[in-house]
Amino acid sequence: MAELAKNTADISMIPAEEKLVPPWKEAWQSFYKNRLALAGLCIVLFFIIIAIIAPLIAPYGFKEQVLADRMQAPSSKHWFGTDDFGRDIFSRVIYGARISLWVGFFSVLGSVVFGTLLGIVAGYYGRWVDAIISRIFDVMLAFPSILLAIAVVAILGPSLKNALIAIAVINIPNFGRLVRSKVLSVKQEEYIMAARAVGMKDTRILLRHILPNSISPVIVQATLAIATAIIEAAALGFLGLGAQPPTPEWGKMLADSKNYITNAPWTLFFPGMAIMLTVLGFNLMGDGLRDVLDPKMKN
């Protein structure tokens, strides 16, 4: 009894904030300790901010042409130089952040919605439903992603909107298979069996129990997929299948400048650096989120 009383007294002396830490606060503390992940978050926030305030900080319009200033090197007047039409590259890179982030976020959002829906249905119901959905995923994954994206854009027609749709389509199997594998594990838990035993409907089980317990890896994969989507959008733009002139999309800017790599390297350098930094930021942030949300990665 004396031992029990001593342990109880020791517990009562622990400050309240140390007894129970909210999950979000614990996750942020773990994320904050990861300096690389924090650096990735800062890079991502930086590009999001400049995309939002682009009209306020861009010294020129992204379509504004001054032929007398064409192919000028970086200077105090044009920080990133000008292109072959005399357009300010700094202004076009800033506006291009809007395009790339918009494509990245919304293409991945579409992939997450449809991939998660198909993955949950396949993993929960199994049998012939799982077989059909899994074979569709296998067929889509059998093609290189960029070739499948090119095929989709070729069918729909070259445009930024169709490039977004193509990128969303090719990433659906990645999220579908990820969610399916998680659902196959979660649905064997005792609380799921108990929910079935008391007559809970499948829809309620999926939305209230299985989906919340399967979402963590989806968040991590979505963060990393945004980086991939930005690269794929740039690739389609470079091939002339994405954004069309005079839209300041980074990949299209690289394509327009590839003939000037020797006498005007700045026309390629700055759009390329923008792509590299944005992708690096999302990758670092995604790795940090994986370390925080994946129990296997915790010490």
mmCIF file of N, CA, C and O in Angstrom, residues 104 108-109 111-112 116 141 170-179 214-229 282-283 285-287 289-290 293:
data_model
loop_
_atom_site.group_PDB
_atom_site.id
_atom_site.type_symbol
_atom_site.label_atom_id
_atom_site.label_comp_id
_atom_site.label_asym_id
_atom_site.label_seq_id
_atom_site.Cartn_x
_atom_site.Cartn_y
_atom_site.Cartn_z
ATOM 1 N N GLY A 104 0.244 21.352 -59.292
ATOM 2 C CA GLY A 104 0.686 20.372 -58.311
ATOM 3 C C GLY A 104 -0.379 20.048 -57.278
ATOM 4 O O GLY A 104 -0.691 18.876 -57.035
ATOM 5 N N VAL A 108 -2.838 16.510 -57.561
ATOM 6 C CA VAL A 108 -2.671 15.549 -56.463
ATOM 7 C C VAL A 108 -3.975 15.404 -55.681
ATOM 8 O O VAL A 108 -4.322 14.305 -55.233
ATOM 9 N N LEU A 109 -4.714 16.494 -55.517
ATOM 10 C CA LEU A 109 -6.013 16.402 -54.847
ATOM 11 C C LEU A 109 -6.939 15.446 -55.581
ATOM 12 O O LEU A 109 -7.603 14.601 -54.964
ATOM 13 N N SER A 111 -6.006 13.000 -57.564
ATOM 14 C CA SER A 111 -5.458 11.652 -57.403
ATOM 15 C C SER A 111 -5.798 11.069 -56.035
ATOM 16 O O SER A 111 -6.138 9.887 -55.916
ATOM 17 N N VAL A 112 -5.696 11.904 -54.998
ATOM 18 C CA VAL A 112 -5.985 11.443 -53.640
ATOM 19 C C VAL A 112 -7.446 11.041 -53.511
ATOM 20 O O VAL A 112 -7.763 9.977 -52.954
ATOM 21 N N THR A 116 -7.967 7.147 -53.242
ATOM 22 C CA THR A 116 -8.404 6.702 -51.917
ATOM 23 C C THR A 116 -9.734 5.973 -51.994
ATOM 24 O O THR A 116 -9.933 4.931 -51.348
ATOM 25 N N LEU A 141 0.068 1.128 -64.181
ATOM 26 C CA LEU A 141 1.449 1.192 -63.702
ATOM 27 C C LEU A 141 2.429 0.513 -64.647
ATOM 28 O O LEU A 141 3.636 0.690 -64.514
ATOM 29 N N ILE A 170 -2.594 9.678 -63.879
ATOM 30 C CA ILE A 170 -1.465 8.751 -63.789
ATOM 31 C C ILE A 170 -1.038 8.495 -62.349
ATOM 32 O O ILE A 170 -0.344 7.501 -62.079
ATOM 33 N N ASN A 171 -1.441 9.351 -61.414
ATOM 34 C CA ASN A 171 -1.061 9.151 -60.014
ATOM 35 C C ASN A 171 -2.130 8.425 -59.188
ATOM 36 O O ASN A 171 -1.887 8.112 -58.020
ATOM 37 N N ILE A 172 -3.279 8.176 -59.772
ATOM 38 C CA ILE A 172 -4.338 7.478 -59.042
ATOM 39 C C ILE A 172 -3.893 6.095 -58.555
ATOM 40 O O ILE A 172 -4.146 5.734 -57.395
ATOM 41 N N PRO A 173 -3.236 5.262 -59.388
ATOM 42 C CA PRO A 173 -2.839 3.931 -58.896
ATOM 43 C C PRO A 173 -1.906 3.973 -57.692
ATOM 44 O O PRO A 173 -1.972 3.078 -56.833
ATOM 45 N N ASN A 174 -1.034 4.979 -57.608
ATOM 46 C CA ASN A 174 -0.112 5.050 -56.473
ATOM 47 C C ASN A 174 -0.873 5.194 -55.160
ATOM 48 O O ASN A 174 -0.566 4.514 -54.168
ATOM 49 N N PHE A 175 -1.857 6.077 -55.138
ATOM 50 C CA PHE A 175 -2.649 6.266 -53.917
ATOM 51 C C PHE A 175 -3.598 5.095 -53.695
ATOM 52 O O PHE A 175 -3.835 4.689 -52.555
ATOM 53 N N GLY A 176 -4.141 4.544 -54.785
ATOM 54 C CA GLY A 176 -5.063 3.420 -54.649
ATOM 55 C C GLY A 176 -4.413 2.201 -54.019
ATOM 56 O O GLY A 176 -4.964 1.584 -53.101
ATOM 57 N N ARG A 177 -3.216 1.857 -54.477
ATOM 58 C CA ARG A 177 -2.527 0.688 -53.925
ATOM 59 C C ARG A 177 -2.068 0.940 -52.485
ATOM 60 O O ARG A 177 -2.089 0.026 -51.656
ATOM 61 N N LEU A 178 -1.661 2.177 -52.205
ATOM 62 C CA LEU A 178 -1.240 2.511 -50.846
ATOM 63 C C LEU A 178 -2.400 2.365 -49.866
ATOM 64 O O LEU A 178 -2.259 1.750 -48.796
ATOM 65 N N VAL A 179 -3.551 2.923 -50.222
ATOM 66 C CA VAL A 179 -4.721 2.846 -49.344
ATOM 67 C C VAL A 179 -5.230 1.410 -49.246
ATOM 68 O O VAL A 179 -5.624 0.957 -48.167
ATOM 69 N N SER A 214 -6.340 5.174 -41.992
ATOM 70 C CA SER A 214 -5.564 4.873 -43.197
ATOM 71 C C SER A 214 -5.027 6.133 -43.863
ATOM 72 O O SER A 214 -4.371 6.041 -44.900
ATOM 73 N N ILE A 215 -5.299 7.292 -43.278
ATOM 74 C CA ILE A 215 -5.012 8.547 -43.962
ATOM 75 C C ILE A 215 -3.579 9.029 -43.802
ATOM 76 O O ILE A 215 -3.075 9.805 -44.620
ATOM 77 N N SER A 216 -2.877 8.607 -42.738
ATOM 78 C CA SER A 216 -1.524 9.117 -42.484
ATOM 79 C C SER A 216 -0.567 8.888 -43.642
ATOM 80 O O SER A 216 0.099 9.825 -44.101
ATOM 81 N N PRO A 217 -0.448 7.670 -44.168
ATOM 82 C CA PRO A 217 0.474 7.477 -45.303
ATOM 83 C C PRO A 217 0.033 8.238 -46.545
ATOM 84 O O PRO A 217 0.871 8.590 -47.376
ATOM 85 N N VAL A 218 -1.260 8.503 -46.672
ATOM 86 C CA VAL A 218 -1.758 9.259 -47.827
ATOM 87 C C VAL A 218 -1.256 10.697 -47.772
ATOM 88 O O VAL A 218 -0.885 11.281 -48.796
ATOM 89 N N ILE A 219 -1.235 11.281 -46.564
ATOM 90 C CA ILE A 219 -0.752 12.656 -46.406
ATOM 91 C C ILE A 219 0.712 12.755 -46.812
ATOM 92 O O ILE A 219 1.120 13.685 -47.531
ATOM 93 N N VAL A 220 1.505 11.802 -46.373
ATOM 94 C CA VAL A 220 2.928 11.802 -46.716
ATOM 95 C C VAL A 220 3.107 11.628 -48.219
ATOM 96 O O VAL A 220 3.860 12.368 -48.868
ATOM 97 N N GLN A 221 2.406 10.659 -48.799
ATOM 98 C CA GLN A 221 2.526 10.404 -50.232
ATOM 99 C C GLN A 221 2.048 11.599 -51.043
ATOM 100 O O GLN A 221 2.632 11.920 -52.091
ATOM 101 N N ALA A 222 1.008 12.284 -50.566
ATOM 102 C CA ALA A 222 0.497 13.448 -51.289
ATOM 103 C C ALA A 222 1.528 14.568 -51.328
ATOM 104 O O ALA A 222 1.701 15.234 -52.357
ATOM 105 N N THR A 223 2.229 14.777 -50.221
ATOM 106 C CA THR A 223 3.259 15.820 -50.184
ATOM 107 C C THR A 223 4.372 15.523 -51.181
ATOM 108 O O THR A 223 4.828 16.409 -51.911
ATOM 109 N N LEU A 224 4.805 14.273 -51.217
ATOM 110 C CA LEU A 224 5.842 13.893 -52.169
ATOM 111 C C LEU A 224 5.323 13.910 -53.609
ATOM 112 O O LEU A 224 6.062 14.225 -54.545
ATOM 113 N N ALA A 225 4.030 13.599 -53.778
ATOM 114 C CA ALA A 225 3.452 13.559 -55.122
ATOM 115 C C ALA A 225 3.328 14.948 -55.728
ATOM 116 O O ALA A 225 3.347 15.086 -56.955
ATOM 117 N N ILE A 226 3.178 15.976 -54.890
ATOM 118 C CA ILE A 226 3.116 17.340 -55.418
ATOM 119 C C ILE A 226 4.420 17.676 -56.127
ATOM 120 O O ILE A 226 4.425 18.290 -57.207
ATOM 121 N N ALA A 227 5.544 17.280 -55.528
ATOM 122 C CA ALA A 227 6.840 17.508 -56.174
ATOM 123 C C ALA A 227 6.908 16.788 -57.517
ATOM 124 O O ALA A 227 7.357 17.356 -58.523
ATOM 125 N N THR A 228 6.448 15.532 -57.546
ATOM 126 C CA THR A 228 6.443 14.777 -58.799
ATOM 127 C C THR A 228 5.523 15.418 -59.827
ATOM 128 O O THR A 228 5.849 15.488 -61.017
ATOM 129 N N ALA A 229 4.364 15.911 -59.376
ATOM 130 C CA ALA A 229 3.407 16.537 -60.292
ATOM 131 C C ALA A 229 3.981 17.804 -60.915
ATOM 132 O O ALA A 229 3.743 18.095 -62.093
ATOM 133 N N PHE A 282 9.295 20.387 -51.301
ATOM 134 C CA PHE A 282 8.240 19.399 -51.048
ATOM 135 C C PHE A 282 8.824 18.048 -50.658
ATOM 136 O O PHE A 282 8.250 17.336 -49.818
ATOM 137 N N ASN A 283 9.945 17.663 -51.249
ATOM 138 C CA ASN A 283 10.559 16.383 -50.887
ATOM 139 C C ASN A 283 11.065 16.389 -49.446
ATOM 140 O O ASN A 283 10.871 15.421 -48.698
ATOM 141 N N MET A 285 10.010 18.324 -47.006
ATOM 142 C CA MET A 285 8.853 18.384 -46.120
ATOM 143 C C MET A 285 8.150 17.033 -46.052
ATOM 144 O O MET A 285 7.699 16.595 -44.992
ATOM 145 N N GLY A 286 8.063 16.340 -47.194
ATOM 146 C CA GLY A 286 7.447 15.016 -47.204
ATOM 147 C C GLY A 286 8.212 14.011 -46.380
ATOM 148 O O GLY A 286 7.618 13.195 -45.665
ATOM 149 N N ASP A 287 9.542 14.053 -46.448
ATOM 150 C CA ASP A 287 10.358 13.154 -45.633
ATOM 151 C C ASP A 287 10.144 13.434 -44.142
ATOM 152 O O ASP A 287 10.091 12.510 -43.321
ATOM 153 N N LEU A 289 7.407 14.730 -42.761
ATOM 154 C CA LEU A 289 6.072 14.243 -42.395
ATOM 155 C C LEU A 289 6.058 12.729 -42.250
ATOM 156 O O LEU A 289 5.374 12.186 -41.384
ATOM 157 N N ARG A 290 6.801 12.043 -43.099
ATOM 158 C CA ARG A 290 6.883 10.581 -42.989
ATOM 159 C C ARG A 290 7.490 10.177 -41.651
ATOM 160 O O ARG A 290 6.999 9.254 -40.986
ATOM 161 N N LEU A 293 4.631 10.942 -38.993
ATOM 162 C CA LEU A 293 3.358 10.239 -39.046
ATOM 163 C C LEU A 293 3.498 8.736 -39.111
ATOM 164 O O LEU A 293 2.540 8.017 -38.811
#
